[in-house]
mmCIF file of C-alpha atoms in Angstrom:
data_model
loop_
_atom_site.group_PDB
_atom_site.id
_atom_site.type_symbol
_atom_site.label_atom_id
_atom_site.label_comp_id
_atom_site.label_asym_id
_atom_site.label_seq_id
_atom_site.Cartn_x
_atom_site.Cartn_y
_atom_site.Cartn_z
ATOM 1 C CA UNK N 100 65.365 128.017 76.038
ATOM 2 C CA UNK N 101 67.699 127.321 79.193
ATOM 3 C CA UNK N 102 69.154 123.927 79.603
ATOM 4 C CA UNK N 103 70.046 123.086 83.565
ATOM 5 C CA UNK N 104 72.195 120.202 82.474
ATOM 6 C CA UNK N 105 73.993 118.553 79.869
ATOM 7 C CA UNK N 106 73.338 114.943 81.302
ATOM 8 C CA UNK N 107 69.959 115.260 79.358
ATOM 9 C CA UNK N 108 71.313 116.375 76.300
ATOM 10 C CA UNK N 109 73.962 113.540 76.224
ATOM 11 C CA UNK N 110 71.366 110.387 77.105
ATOM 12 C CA UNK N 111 68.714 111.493 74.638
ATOM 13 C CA UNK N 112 72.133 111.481 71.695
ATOM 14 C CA UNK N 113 72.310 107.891 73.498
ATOM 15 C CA UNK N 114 69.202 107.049 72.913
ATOM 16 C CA UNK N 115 68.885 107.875 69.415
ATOM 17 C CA UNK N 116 71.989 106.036 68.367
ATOM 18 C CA UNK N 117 70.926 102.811 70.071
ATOM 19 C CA UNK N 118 67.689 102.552 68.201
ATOM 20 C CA UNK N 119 69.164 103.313 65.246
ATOM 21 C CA UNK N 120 71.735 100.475 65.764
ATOM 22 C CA UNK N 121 68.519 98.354 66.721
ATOM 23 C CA UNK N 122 66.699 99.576 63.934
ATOM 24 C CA UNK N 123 69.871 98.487 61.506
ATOM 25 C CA UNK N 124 69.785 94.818 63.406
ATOM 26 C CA UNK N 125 66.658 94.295 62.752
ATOM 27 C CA UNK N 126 66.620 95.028 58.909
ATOM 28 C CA UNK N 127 69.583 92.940 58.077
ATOM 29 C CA UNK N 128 67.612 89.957 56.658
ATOM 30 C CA UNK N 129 65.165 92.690 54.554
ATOM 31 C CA UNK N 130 67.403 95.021 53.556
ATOM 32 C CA UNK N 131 70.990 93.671 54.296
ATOM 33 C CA UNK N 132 73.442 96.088 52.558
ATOM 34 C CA UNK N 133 71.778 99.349 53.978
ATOM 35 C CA UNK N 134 71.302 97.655 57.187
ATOM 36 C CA UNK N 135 74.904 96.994 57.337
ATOM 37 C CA UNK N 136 76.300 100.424 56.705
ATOM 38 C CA UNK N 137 74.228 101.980 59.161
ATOM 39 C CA UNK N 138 75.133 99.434 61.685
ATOM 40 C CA UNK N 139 78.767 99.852 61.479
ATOM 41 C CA UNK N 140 78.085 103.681 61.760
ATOM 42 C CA UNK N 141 75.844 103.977 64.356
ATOM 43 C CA UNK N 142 77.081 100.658 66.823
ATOM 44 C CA UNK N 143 80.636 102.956 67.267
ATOM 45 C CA UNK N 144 79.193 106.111 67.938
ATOM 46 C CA UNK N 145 76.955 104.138 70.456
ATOM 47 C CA UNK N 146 79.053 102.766 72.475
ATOM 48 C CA UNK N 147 81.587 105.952 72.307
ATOM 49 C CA UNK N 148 78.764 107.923 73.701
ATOM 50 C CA UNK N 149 77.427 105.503 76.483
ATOM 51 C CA UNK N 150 80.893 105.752 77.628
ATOM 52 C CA UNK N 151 81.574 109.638 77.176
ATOM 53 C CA UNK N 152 78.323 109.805 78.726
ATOM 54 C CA UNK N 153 79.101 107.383 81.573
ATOM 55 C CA UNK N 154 82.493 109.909 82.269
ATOM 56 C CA UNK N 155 80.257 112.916 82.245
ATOM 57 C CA UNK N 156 77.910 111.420 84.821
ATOM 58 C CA UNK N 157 81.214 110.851 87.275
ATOM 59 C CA UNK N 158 81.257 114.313 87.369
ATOM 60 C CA UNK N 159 79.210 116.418 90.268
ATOM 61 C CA UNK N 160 76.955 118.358 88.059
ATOM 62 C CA UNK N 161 75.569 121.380 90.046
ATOM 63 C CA UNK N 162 73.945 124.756 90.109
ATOM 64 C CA UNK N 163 76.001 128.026 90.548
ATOM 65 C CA UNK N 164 76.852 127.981 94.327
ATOM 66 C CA UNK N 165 75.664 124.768 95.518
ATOM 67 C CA UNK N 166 77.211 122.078 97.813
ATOM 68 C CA UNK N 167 79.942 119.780 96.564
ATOM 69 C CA UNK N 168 81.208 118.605 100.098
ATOM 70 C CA UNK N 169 81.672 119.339 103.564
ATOM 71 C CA UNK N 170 84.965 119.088 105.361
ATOM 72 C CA UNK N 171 84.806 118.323 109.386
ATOM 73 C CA UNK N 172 87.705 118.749 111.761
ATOM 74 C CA UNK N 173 88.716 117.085 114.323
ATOM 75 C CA UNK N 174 92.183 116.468 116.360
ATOM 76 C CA UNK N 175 93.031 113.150 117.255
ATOM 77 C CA UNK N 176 95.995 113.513 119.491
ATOM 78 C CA UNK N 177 98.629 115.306 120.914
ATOM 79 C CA UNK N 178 100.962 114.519 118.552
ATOM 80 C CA UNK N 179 98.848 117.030 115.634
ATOM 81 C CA UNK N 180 97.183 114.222 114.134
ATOM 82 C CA UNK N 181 93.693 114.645 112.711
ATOM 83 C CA UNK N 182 91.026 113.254 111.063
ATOM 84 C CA UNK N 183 89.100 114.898 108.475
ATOM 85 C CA UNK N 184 85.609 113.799 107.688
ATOM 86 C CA UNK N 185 84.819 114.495 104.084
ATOM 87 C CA UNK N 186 80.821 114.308 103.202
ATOM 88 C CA UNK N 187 80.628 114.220 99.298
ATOM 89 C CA UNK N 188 76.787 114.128 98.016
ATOM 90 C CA UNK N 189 76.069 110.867 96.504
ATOM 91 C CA UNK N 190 79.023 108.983 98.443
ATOM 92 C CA UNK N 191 79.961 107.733 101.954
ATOM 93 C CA UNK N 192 81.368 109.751 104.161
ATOM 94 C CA UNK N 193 84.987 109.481 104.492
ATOM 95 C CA UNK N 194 87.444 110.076 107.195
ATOM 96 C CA UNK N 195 91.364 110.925 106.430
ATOM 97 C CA UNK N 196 94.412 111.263 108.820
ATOM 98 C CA UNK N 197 96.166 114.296 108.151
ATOM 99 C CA UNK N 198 98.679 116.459 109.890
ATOM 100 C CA UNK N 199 100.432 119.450 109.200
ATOM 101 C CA UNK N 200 99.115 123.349 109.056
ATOM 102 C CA UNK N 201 96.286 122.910 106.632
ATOM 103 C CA UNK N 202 94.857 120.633 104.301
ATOM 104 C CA UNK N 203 93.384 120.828 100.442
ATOM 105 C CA UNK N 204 91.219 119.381 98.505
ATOM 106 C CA UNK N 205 91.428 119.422 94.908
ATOM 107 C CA UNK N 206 89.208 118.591 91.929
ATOM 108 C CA UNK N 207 88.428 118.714 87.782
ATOM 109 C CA UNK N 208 86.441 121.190 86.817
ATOM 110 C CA UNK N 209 84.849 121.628 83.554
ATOM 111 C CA UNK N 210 84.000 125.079 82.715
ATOM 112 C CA UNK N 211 81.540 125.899 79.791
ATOM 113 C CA UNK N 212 82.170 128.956 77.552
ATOM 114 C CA UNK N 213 80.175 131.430 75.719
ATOM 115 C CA UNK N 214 77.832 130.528 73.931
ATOM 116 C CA UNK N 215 77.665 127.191 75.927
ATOM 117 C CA UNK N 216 77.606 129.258 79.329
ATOM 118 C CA UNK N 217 74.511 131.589 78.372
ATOM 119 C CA UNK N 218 72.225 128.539 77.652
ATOM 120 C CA UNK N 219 72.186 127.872 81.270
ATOM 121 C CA UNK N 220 74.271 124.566 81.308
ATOM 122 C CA UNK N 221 76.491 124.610 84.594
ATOM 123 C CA UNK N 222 80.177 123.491 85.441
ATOM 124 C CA UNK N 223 80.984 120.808 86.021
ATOM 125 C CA UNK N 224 83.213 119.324 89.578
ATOM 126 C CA UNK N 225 85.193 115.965 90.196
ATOM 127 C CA UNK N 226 87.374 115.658 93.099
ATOM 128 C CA UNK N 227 90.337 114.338 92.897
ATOM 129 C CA UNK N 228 92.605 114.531 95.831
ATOM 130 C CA UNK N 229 92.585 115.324 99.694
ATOM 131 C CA UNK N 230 96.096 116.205 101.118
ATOM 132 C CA UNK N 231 98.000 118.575 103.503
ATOM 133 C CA UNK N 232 100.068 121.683 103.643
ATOM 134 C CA UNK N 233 102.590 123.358 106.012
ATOM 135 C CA UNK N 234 103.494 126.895 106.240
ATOM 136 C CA UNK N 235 106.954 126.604 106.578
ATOM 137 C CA UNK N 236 108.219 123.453 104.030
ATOM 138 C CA UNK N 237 110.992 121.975 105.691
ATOM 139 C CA UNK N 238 112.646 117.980 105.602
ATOM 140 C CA UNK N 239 111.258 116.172 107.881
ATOM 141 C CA UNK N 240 107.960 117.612 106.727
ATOM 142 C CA UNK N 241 105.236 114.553 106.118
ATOM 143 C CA UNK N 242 103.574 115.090 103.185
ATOM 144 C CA UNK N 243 99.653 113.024 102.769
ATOM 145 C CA UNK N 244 97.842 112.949 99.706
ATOM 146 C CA UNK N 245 94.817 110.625 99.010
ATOM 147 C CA UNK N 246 93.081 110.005 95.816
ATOM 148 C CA UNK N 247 89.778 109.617 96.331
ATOM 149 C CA UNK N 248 87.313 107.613 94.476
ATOM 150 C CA UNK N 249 85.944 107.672 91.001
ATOM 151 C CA UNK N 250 83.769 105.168 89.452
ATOM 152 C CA UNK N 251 84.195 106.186 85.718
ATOM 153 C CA UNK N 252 84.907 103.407 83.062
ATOM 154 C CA UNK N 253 86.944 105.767 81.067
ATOM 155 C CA UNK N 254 89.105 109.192 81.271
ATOM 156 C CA UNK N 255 87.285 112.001 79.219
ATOM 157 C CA UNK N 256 90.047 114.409 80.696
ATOM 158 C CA UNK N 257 93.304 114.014 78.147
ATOM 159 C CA UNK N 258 90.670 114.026 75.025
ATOM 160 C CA UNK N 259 89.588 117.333 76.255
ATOM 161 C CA UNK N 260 93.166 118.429 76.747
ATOM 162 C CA UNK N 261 94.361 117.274 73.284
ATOM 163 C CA UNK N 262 91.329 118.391 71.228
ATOM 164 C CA UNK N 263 91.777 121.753 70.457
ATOM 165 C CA UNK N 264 88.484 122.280 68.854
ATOM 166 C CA UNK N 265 86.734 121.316 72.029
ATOM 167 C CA UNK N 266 88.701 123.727 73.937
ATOM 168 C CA UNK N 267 86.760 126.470 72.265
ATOM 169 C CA UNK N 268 83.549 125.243 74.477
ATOM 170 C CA UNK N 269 84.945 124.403 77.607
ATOM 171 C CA UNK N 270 87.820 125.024 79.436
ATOM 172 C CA UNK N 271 89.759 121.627 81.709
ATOM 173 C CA UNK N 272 91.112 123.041 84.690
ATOM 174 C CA UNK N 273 93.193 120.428 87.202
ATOM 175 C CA UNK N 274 94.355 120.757 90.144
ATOM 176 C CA UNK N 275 91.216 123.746 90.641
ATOM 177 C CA UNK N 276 90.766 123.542 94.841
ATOM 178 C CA UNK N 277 90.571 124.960 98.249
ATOM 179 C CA UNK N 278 92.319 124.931 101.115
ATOM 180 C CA UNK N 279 92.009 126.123 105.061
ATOM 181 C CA UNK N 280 93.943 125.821 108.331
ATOM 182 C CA UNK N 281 93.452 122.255 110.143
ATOM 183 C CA UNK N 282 91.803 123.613 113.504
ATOM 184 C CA UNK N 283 89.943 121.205 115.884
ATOM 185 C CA UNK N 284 86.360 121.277 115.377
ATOM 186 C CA UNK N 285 86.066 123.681 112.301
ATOM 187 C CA UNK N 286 83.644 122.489 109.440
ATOM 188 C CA UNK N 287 83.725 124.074 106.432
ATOM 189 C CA UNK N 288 81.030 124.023 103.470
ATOM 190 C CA UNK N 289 82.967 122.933 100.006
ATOM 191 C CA UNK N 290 80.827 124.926 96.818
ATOM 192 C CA UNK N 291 81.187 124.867 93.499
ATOM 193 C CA UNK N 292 80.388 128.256 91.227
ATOM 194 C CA UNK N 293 81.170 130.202 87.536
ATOM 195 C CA UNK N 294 84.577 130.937 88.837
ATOM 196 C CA UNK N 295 85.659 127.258 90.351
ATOM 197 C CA UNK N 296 85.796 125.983 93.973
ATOM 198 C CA UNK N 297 85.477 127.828 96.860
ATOM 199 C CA UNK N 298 84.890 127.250 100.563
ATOM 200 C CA UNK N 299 82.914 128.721 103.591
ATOM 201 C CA UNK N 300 83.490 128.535 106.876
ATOM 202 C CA UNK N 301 80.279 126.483 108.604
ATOM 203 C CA UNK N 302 80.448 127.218 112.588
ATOM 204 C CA UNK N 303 82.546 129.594 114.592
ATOM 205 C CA UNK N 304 85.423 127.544 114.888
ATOM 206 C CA UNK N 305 85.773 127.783 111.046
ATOM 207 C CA UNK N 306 85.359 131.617 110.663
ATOM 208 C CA UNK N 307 87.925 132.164 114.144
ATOM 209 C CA UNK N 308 90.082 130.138 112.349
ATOM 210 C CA UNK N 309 90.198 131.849 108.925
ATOM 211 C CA UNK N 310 90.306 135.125 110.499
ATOM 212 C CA UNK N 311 93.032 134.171 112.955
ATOM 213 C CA UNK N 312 94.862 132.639 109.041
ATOM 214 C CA UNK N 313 94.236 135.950 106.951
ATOM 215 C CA UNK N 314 95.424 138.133 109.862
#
């Protein structure tokens, strides 16, 4: 049996402790003590999992290989300013001043482990931040970093860290990103696969420019 997501999984767990909790509500009058006990076991462990479940959602859940942004360049002045238009799926697109030799963009990404892996369930992606770089650090460098949005009630991330068990399924990588030279008019494709994040260059601008940067 292959599983294409653990979103699934998690809201049918949801489901099944919320009509148990409804099922203990409703029994209190008939059958109060019994009622009771299971109430005050299941209500926690539903509202812990609508929450873990709410965190999980926050992240981009995708295939091997598939789209988890797309980065346009463009130069805004003569003084090296530029604005980056980030395209997330699910959200507004986004424009950023940046400045510098070449700008990142980093993410959380949850990767599943044997047995958890051969099942079929795929990584997981949240991104995080959207900054730049410089090849030469110096002073008077200006250093931008933006955090960009996230919608979830609740941090899953430093449970993960701290529970060792857990670390035997999945592995919590931070800071897991990509980065390319800021060149007017390149547009890059932003992908998510087994490994972590990787780019592609999307028109010729792009691929001149990573050439030109590997050279």
């Amino acid at each position: 049996m292959k599983i294409d997501s653990i979103e699934p999984i998690l809201l049918i767990i949801c489901g099944v402790f919320i009509a148990l909790t409804l099922i203990a509500i409703l029994r209190l009058t008939k059958r109060p003590v019994g009622a009771l006990i299971t109430l005050l076991i299941f209500a926690p462990l539903s509202v812990g999992m609508v929450v873990f479940t709410q965190d999980v959602y926050s992240y981009r859940n995708l295939a091997e290989e598939q789209s988890v942004a797309r980065v346009f360049i463009s130069l805004m002045d003569d003084d090296g300013h530029y604005d980056v238009t980030l395209d997330m799926p699910g959200n507004e697109t986004r424009h950023f001043m940046l400045m510098g030799d070449q700008w990142r963009l980093e993410g959380r990404v949850l990767r599943w482990r044997l047995p958890v892996a051969q099942v079929g369930i795929t990584n997981l992606v949240r991104l995080e931040r959207l900054s730049n770089r410089f090849a030469v650090p110096e002073e008077n460098n200006i250093h931008i970093d933006y955090s960009l949005p996230n919608k979830a009630f609740v941090d899953t991330w430093p449970i993960l860290q701290k529970a060792r068990f857990l670390l035997e399924w999945v592995d919590a990588e931070y800071g897991n990103g990509v980065f390319a030279p800021l060149t007017d008019g390149a547009a890059y494709g932003i992908y998510l696969g087994r490994s972590g994040m990787f780019l592609r260059a999307e028109n010729p601008i792009a691929i001149k420019a990573l050439q030109d940067w590997s050279a």
